[in-house]
């Protein structure tokens, strides 16, 4: 379970008026897997840490928009 993204199969009722959505996904943040900060955890360089939003690569979780590349 290295991936932060999880997938589940949605329930489709026999009388559901909406078009079926077979699968949905969600992201589990990496801080759910690290219970305490171990000593000597690798760190990003300062400039990269500011871009990533965290000092530690183990806690980095990029956001990928599913809306597409055209704005809202």
N, CA, C and O atoms as a printed pandas DataFrame, in Angstrom:
     atom_number atom_name residue_name chain_id  residue_number  x_coord  y_coord  z_coord
0              1         N          UNK        A               1    0.825   -1.191    0.000
1              2        CA          UNK        A               1    0.000    0.000    0.000
2              3         C          UNK        A               1    0.867    1.251    0.000
3              4         O          UNK        A               1    0.843    2.031    0.952
4              5         N          UNK        A               2    1.621    1.436   -1.056
5              6        CA          UNK        A               2    2.469    2.613   -1.153
6              7         C          UNK        A               2    1.721    3.821   -1.681
7              8         O          UNK        A               2    2.092    4.955   -1.376
8              9         N          UNK        A               3    0.682    3.606   -2.464
9             10        CA          UNK        A               3   -0.049    4.706   -3.061
10            11         C          UNK        A               3   -0.928    5.394   -2.019
11            12         O          UNK        A               3   -1.493    4.746   -1.138
12            13         N          UNK        A               4   -1.032    6.702   -2.134
13            14        CA          UNK        A               4   -1.884    7.455   -1.222
14            15         C          UNK        A               4   -3.328    7.477   -1.696
15            16         O          UNK        A               4   -4.227    7.848   -0.942
16            17         N          UNK        A               5   -3.554    7.080   -2.943
17            18        CA          UNK        A               5   -4.904    7.106   -3.498
18            19         C          UNK        A               5   -5.585    5.756   -3.292
19            20         O          UNK        A               5   -5.002    4.707   -3.565
20            21         N          UNK        A               6   -6.817    5.797   -2.811
21            22        CA          UNK        A               6   -7.601    4.586   -2.593
22            23         C          UNK        A               6   -8.816    4.620   -3.516
23            24         O          UNK        A               6   -9.310    5.690   -3.869
24            25         N          UNK        A               7   -9.284    3.451   -3.896
25            26        CA          UNK        A               7  -10.419    3.331   -4.813
26            27         C          UNK        A               7  -11.456    2.423   -4.172
27            28         O          UNK        A               7  -11.110    1.416   -3.554
28            29         N          UNK        A               8  -12.737    2.782   -4.319
29            30        CA          UNK        A               8  -13.787    1.876   -3.876
30            31         C          UNK        A               8  -14.897    1.834   -4.908
31            32         O          UNK        A               8  -15.133    2.796   -5.638
32            33         N          UNK        A               9  -15.576    0.689   -4.950
33            34        CA          UNK        A               9  -16.670    0.485   -5.881
34            35         C          UNK        A               9  -17.951    1.004   -5.230
35            36         O          UNK        A               9  -18.296    0.600   -4.120
36            37         N          UNK        A              10  -18.641    1.886   -5.913
37            38        CA          UNK        A              10  -19.848    2.487   -5.352
38            39         C          UNK        A              10  -21.037    1.552   -5.511
39            40         O          UNK        A              10  -21.049    0.686   -6.385
40            41         N          UNK        A              11  -22.034    1.736   -4.656
41            42        CA          UNK        A              11  -23.260    0.954   -4.735
42            43         C          UNK        A              11  -24.144    1.535   -5.832
43            44         O          UNK        A              11  -24.356    2.746   -5.894
44            45         N          UNK        A              12  -24.648    0.678   -6.681
45            46        CA          UNK        A              12  -25.568    1.100   -7.736
46            47         C          UNK        A              12  -26.890    0.378   -7.512
47            48         O          UNK        A              12  -26.998   -0.830   -7.726
48            49         N          UNK        A              13  -27.879    1.128   -7.083
49            50        CA          UNK        A              13  -29.184    0.547   -6.813
50            51         C          UNK        A              13  -29.953    0.249   -8.090
51            52         O          UNK        A              13  -29.666    0.834   -9.134
52            53         N          UNK        A              14  -30.928   -0.655   -8.021
53            54        CA          UNK        A              14  -31.679   -1.023   -9.220
54            55         C          UNK        A              14  -32.555    0.114   -9.748
55            56         O          UNK        A              14  -32.889    0.124  -10.932
56            57         N          UNK        A              15  -32.930    1.063   -8.905
57            58        CA          UNK        A              15  -33.804    2.158   -9.325
58            59         C          UNK        A              15  -33.095    3.505   -9.296
59            60         O          UNK        A              15  -33.747    4.544   -9.195
60            61         N          UNK        A              16  -31.770    3.499   -9.383
61            62        CA          UNK        A              16  -30.989    4.731   -9.346
62            63         C          UNK        A              16  -31.201    5.509  -10.642
63            64         O          UNK        A              16  -30.889    4.991  -11.715
64            65         N          UNK        A              17  -31.727    6.744  -10.577
65            66        CA          UNK        A              17  -32.000    7.502  -11.801
66            67         C          UNK        A              17  -30.759    8.149  -12.421
67            68         O          UNK        A              17  -30.801    8.591  -13.569
68            69         N          UNK        A              18  -29.658    8.207  -11.672
69            70        CA          UNK        A              18  -28.444    8.855  -12.167
70            71         C          UNK        A              18  -27.602    7.867  -12.977
71            72         O          UNK        A              18  -27.692    6.657  -12.769
72            73         N          UNK        A              19  -26.791    8.379  -13.893
73            74        CA          UNK        A              19  -25.884    7.473  -14.604
74            75         C          UNK        A              19  -24.897    6.857  -13.608
75            76         O          UNK        A              19  -24.458    7.530  -12.675
76            77         N          UNK        A              20  -24.555    5.607  -13.799
77            78        CA          UNK        A              20  -23.702    4.937  -12.810
78            79         C          UNK        A              20  -22.271    5.466  -12.813
79            80         O          UNK        A              20  -21.692    5.740  -13.865
80            81         N          UNK        A              21  -21.721    5.601  -11.617
81            82        CA          UNK        A              21  -20.319    5.932  -11.423
82            83         C          UNK        A              21  -19.697    4.671  -10.811
83            84         O          UNK        A              21  -19.914    4.392   -9.632
84            85         N          UNK        A              22  -18.933    3.913  -11.592
85            86        CA          UNK        A              22  -18.486    2.612  -11.096
86            87         C          UNK        A              22  -17.486    2.686   -9.942
87            88         O          UNK        A              22  -17.535    1.854   -9.036
88            89         N          UNK        A              23  -16.573    3.675   -9.961
89            90        CA          UNK        A              23  -15.554    3.767   -8.926
90            91         C          UNK        A              23  -15.363    5.214   -8.490
91            92         O          UNK        A              23  -15.523    6.139   -9.285
92            93         N          UNK        A              24  -15.019    5.398   -7.216
93            94        CA          UNK        A              24  -14.655    6.708   -6.681
94            95         C          UNK        A              24  -13.312    6.573   -6.001
95            96         O          UNK        A              24  -12.932    5.485   -5.567
96            97         N          UNK        A              25  -12.589    7.682   -5.909
97            98        CA          UNK        A              25  -11.267    7.658   -5.295
98            99         C          UNK        A              25  -11.167    8.717   -4.206
99           100         O          UNK        A              25  -11.906    9.701   -4.206
100          101         N          UNK        A              26  -10.253    8.499   -3.292
101          102        CA          UNK        A              26   -9.928    9.478   -2.262
102          103         C          UNK        A              26   -8.461    9.332   -1.909
103          104         O          UNK        A              26   -7.858    8.293   -2.177
104          105         N          UNK        A              27   -7.881   10.363   -1.311
105          106        CA          UNK        A              27   -6.467   10.367   -0.969
106          107         C          UNK        A              27   -6.319   10.282    0.541
107          108         O          UNK        A              27   -6.970   11.020    1.281
108          109         N          UNK        A              28   -5.461    9.380    0.991
109          110        CA          UNK        A              28   -5.140    9.254    2.412
110          111         C          UNK        A              28   -3.857   10.036    2.651
111          112         O          UNK        A              28   -2.834    9.718    2.045
112          113         N          UNK        A              29   -3.878   11.053    3.516
113          114        CA          UNK        A              29   -2.676   11.857    3.731
114          115         C          UNK        A              29   -1.553   11.025    4.358
115          116         O          UNK        A              29   -1.816   10.128    5.159
116          117         N          UNK        A              30   -0.310   11.324    3.994
117          118        CA          UNK        A              30    0.808   10.518    4.486
118          119         C          UNK        A              30    1.009   10.584    5.993
119          120         O          UNK        A              30    1.616    9.680    6.567
120          121         N          UNK        A              31    0.513   11.636    6.653
121          122        CA          UNK        A              31    0.695   11.709    8.110
122          123         C          UNK        A              31   -0.120   10.637    8.839
123          124         O          UNK        A              31    0.057   10.456   10.044
124          125         N          UNK        A              32   -0.997    9.932    8.147
125          126        CA          UNK        A              32   -1.747    8.843    8.764
126          127         C          UNK        A              32   -0.886    7.587    8.914
127          128         O          UNK        A              32   -1.243    6.680    9.665
128          129         N          UNK        A              33    0.235    7.529    8.212
129          130        CA          UNK        A              33    1.107    6.366    8.255
130          131         C          UNK        A              33    2.326    6.562    9.152
131          132         O          UNK        A              33    2.977    5.586    9.526
132          133         N          UNK        A              34    2.644    7.808    9.503
133          134        CA          UNK        A              34    3.804    8.094   10.356
134          135         C          UNK        A              34    3.261    8.530   11.709
135          136         O          UNK        A              34    2.693    9.614   11.840
136          137         N          UNK        A              35    3.441    7.669   12.723
137          138        CA          UNK        A              35    2.879    7.986   14.027
138          139         C          UNK        A              35    3.752    8.937   14.833
139          140         O          UNK        A              35    3.237    9.711   15.640
140          141         N          UNK        A              36    5.056    8.892   14.630
141          142        CA          UNK        A              36    5.962    9.812   15.297
142          143         C          UNK        A              36    7.086   10.133   14.324
143          144         O          UNK        A              36    7.324    9.395   13.369
144          145         N          UNK        A              37    7.762   11.223   14.570
145          146        CA          UNK        A              37    8.842   11.634   13.674
146          147         C          UNK        A              37   10.120   10.901   14.066
147          148         O          UNK        A              37   10.698   11.173   15.118
148          149         N          UNK        A              38   10.561    9.967   13.216
149          150        CA          UNK        A              38   11.800    9.257   13.546
150          151         C          UNK        A              38   13.014   10.176   13.398
151          152         O          UNK        A              38   13.003   11.084   12.568
152          153         N          UNK        A              39   14.050    9.947   14.191
153          154        CA          UNK        A              39   15.249   10.783   14.059
154          155         C          UNK        A              39   15.952   10.516   12.734
155          156         O          UNK        A              39   15.962    9.386   12.245
156          157         N          UNK        A              40   16.533   11.551   12.162
157          158        CA          UNK        A              40   17.292   11.416   10.930
158          159         C          UNK        A              40   16.427   11.299    9.687
159          160         O          UNK        A              40   16.890   10.794    8.664
160          161         N          UNK        A              41   15.183   11.754    9.750
161          162        CA          UNK        A              41   14.297   11.717    8.586
162          163         C          UNK        A              41   14.862   12.645    7.512
163          164         O          UNK        A              41   15.220   13.780    7.823
164          165         N          UNK        A              42   14.954   12.190    6.237
165          166        CA          UNK        A              42   15.508   13.059    5.188
166          167         C          UNK        A              42   14.703   14.350    5.047
167          168         O          UNK        A              42   13.499   14.377    5.306
168          169         N          UNK        A              43   15.382   15.411    4.634
169          170        CA          UNK        A              43   14.737   16.710    4.486
170          171         C          UNK        A              43   14.976   17.267    3.087
171          172         O          UNK        A              43   16.018   17.038    2.473
172          173         N          UNK        A              44   13.963   18.015    2.594
173          174        CA          UNK        A              44   14.118   18.735    1.333
174          175         C          UNK        A              44   15.088   19.893    1.543
175          176         O          UNK        A              44   15.215   20.382    2.665
176          177         N          UNK        A              45   15.779   20.347    0.487
177          178        CA          UNK        A              45   16.492   21.632    0.577
178          179         C          UNK        A              45   15.461   22.750    0.793
179          180         O          UNK        A              45   14.290   22.585    0.452
180          181         N          UNK        A              46   15.885   23.867    1.348
181          182        CA          UNK        A              46   14.961   24.922    1.755
182          183         C          UNK        A              46   14.048   25.398    0.622
183          184         O          UNK        A              46   12.835   25.485    0.807
184          185         N          UNK        A              47   14.614   25.704   -0.539
185          186        CA          UNK        A              47   13.795   26.212   -1.650
186          187         C          UNK        A              47   12.771   25.166   -2.100
187          188         O          UNK        A              47   11.624   25.505   -2.390
188          189         N          UNK        A              48   13.175   23.924   -2.157
189          190        CA          UNK        A              48   12.246   22.861   -2.560
190          191         C          UNK        A              48   11.188   22.616   -1.487
191          192         O          UNK        A              48   10.041   22.309   -1.813
192          193         N          UNK        A              49   11.555   22.746   -0.219
193          194        CA          UNK        A              49   10.602   22.580    0.876
194          195         C          UNK        A              49    9.513   23.654    0.814
195          196         O          UNK        A              49    8.348   23.378    1.100
196          197         N          UNK        A              50    9.891   24.868    0.443
197          198        CA          UNK        A              50    8.894   25.933    0.319
198          199         C          UNK        A              50    7.928   25.648   -0.823
199          200         O          UNK        A              50    6.738   25.941   -0.709
200          201         N          UNK        A              51    8.422   25.078   -1.930
201          202        CA          UNK        A              51    7.542   24.716   -3.048
202          203         C          UNK        A              51    6.645   23.540   -2.696
203          204         O          UNK        A              51    5.477   23.510   -3.084
204          205         N          UNK        A              52    7.189   22.558   -1.955
205          206        CA          UNK        A              52    6.433   21.348   -1.625
206          207         C          UNK        A              52    5.462   21.573   -0.471
207          208         O          UNK        A              52    4.468   20.858   -0.344
208          209         N          UNK        A              53    5.749   22.567    0.370
209          210        CA          UNK        A              53    4.873   22.835    1.509
210          211         C          UNK        A              53    5.196   22.002    2.730
211          212         O          UNK        A              53    4.452   22.029    3.710
212          213         N          UNK        A              54    6.287   21.265    2.691
213          214        CA          UNK        A              54    6.726   20.474    3.837
214          215         C          UNK        A              54    8.232   20.320    3.790
215          216         O          UNK        A              54    8.834   20.364    2.717
216          217         N          UNK        A              55    8.833   20.141    4.939
217          218        CA          UNK        A              55   10.281   19.962    5.008
218          219         C          UNK        A              55   10.677   18.517    4.727
219          220         O          UNK        A              55   11.794   18.261    4.276
220          221         N          UNK        A              56    9.777   17.571    4.987
221          222        CA          UNK        A              56   10.105   16.156    4.890
222          223         C          UNK        A              56    9.446   15.505    3.677
223          224         O          UNK        A              56    8.228   15.589    3.521
224          225         N          UNK        A              57   10.228   14.860    2.819
225          226        CA          UNK        A              57    9.662   14.182    1.651
226          227         C          UNK        A              57    8.633   13.107    2.019
227          228         O          UNK        A              57    7.710   12.847    1.248
228          229         N          UNK        A              58    8.784   12.488    3.183
229          230        CA          UNK        A              58    7.833   11.452    3.599
230          231         C          UNK        A              58    6.434   12.019    3.832
231          232         O          UNK        A              58    5.453   11.277    3.767
232          233         N          UNK        A              59    6.328   13.318    4.101
233          234        CA          UNK        A              59    5.025   13.940    4.332
234          235         C          UNK        A              59    4.507   14.703    3.119
235          236         O          UNK        A              59    3.480   15.375    3.209
236          237         N          UNK        A              60    5.193   14.612    1.999
237          238        CA          UNK        A              60    4.773   15.318    0.786
238          239         C          UNK        A              60    3.635   14.562    0.113
239          240         O          UNK        A              60    3.728   13.356   -0.116
240          241         N          UNK        A              61    2.570   15.274   -0.198
241          242        CA          UNK        A              61    1.413   14.698   -0.875
242          243         C          UNK        A              61    0.944   15.693   -1.933
243          244         O          UNK        A              61    0.256   16.662   -1.609
244          245         N          UNK        A              62    1.312   15.462   -3.199
245          246        CA          UNK        A              62    0.928   16.418   -4.246
246          247         C          UNK        A              62   -0.568   16.367   -4.512
247          248         O          UNK        A              62   -1.186   15.307   -4.416
248          249         N          UNK        A              63   -1.141   17.501   -4.844
249          250        CA          UNK        A              63   -2.554   17.582   -5.188
250          251         C          UNK        A              63   -2.687   17.562   -6.696
251          252         O          UNK        A              63   -2.108   18.398   -7.389
252          253         N          UNK        A              64   -3.442   16.614   -7.201
253          254        CA          UNK        A              64   -3.696   16.531   -8.633
254          255         C          UNK        A              64   -5.177   16.774   -8.866
255          256         O          UNK        A              64   -6.017   15.981   -8.439
256          257         N          UNK        A              65   -5.495   17.861   -9.536
257          258        CA          UNK        A              65   -6.879   18.211   -9.805
258          259         C          UNK        A              65   -7.474   17.259  -10.820
259          260         O          UNK        A              65   -6.843   16.946  -11.830
260          261         N          UNK        A              66   -8.678   16.800  -10.560
261          262        CA          UNK        A              66   -9.382   15.938  -11.513
262          263         C          UNK        A              66  -10.296   16.766  -12.426
263          264         O          UNK        A              66  -10.986   16.214  -13.284
264          265         N          UNK        A              67  -10.297   18.100  -12.236
265          266        CA          UNK        A              67  -11.156   18.974  -13.027
266          267         C          UNK        A              67  -10.603   19.214  -14.423
267          268         O          UNK        A              67  -11.334   19.658  -15.309
268          269         N          UNK        A              68   -9.346   18.932  -14.629
269          270        CA          UNK        A              68   -8.752   19.170  -15.936
270          271         C          UNK        A              68   -7.940   20.443  -15.947
271          272         O          UNK        A              68   -7.798   21.119  -14.928
272          273         N          UNK        A              69   -7.415   20.757  -17.101
273          274        CA          UNK        A              69   -6.540   21.923  -17.209
274          275         C          UNK        A              69   -7.229   23.062  -17.923
275          276         O          UNK        A              69   -6.690   23.504  -18.938
276          277         N          UNK        A              70   -8.284   23.545  -17.527
277          278        CA          UNK        A              70   -8.903   24.656  -18.193
278          279         C          UNK        A              70   -9.507   25.640  -17.216
279          280         O          UNK        A              70  -10.276   26.518  -17.605
280          281         N          UNK        A              71   -9.169   25.499  -15.983
281          282        CA          UNK        A              71   -9.763   26.371  -14.975
282          283         C          UNK        A              71  -11.009   25.729  -14.396
283          284         O          UNK        A              71  -11.236   24.527  -14.535
284          285         N          UNK        A              72  -11.792   26.539  -13.758
285          286        CA          UNK        A              72  -12.982   26.022  -13.073
286          287         C          UNK        A              72  -14.164   25.912  -13.992
287          288         O          UNK        A              72  -15.240   25.494  -13.567
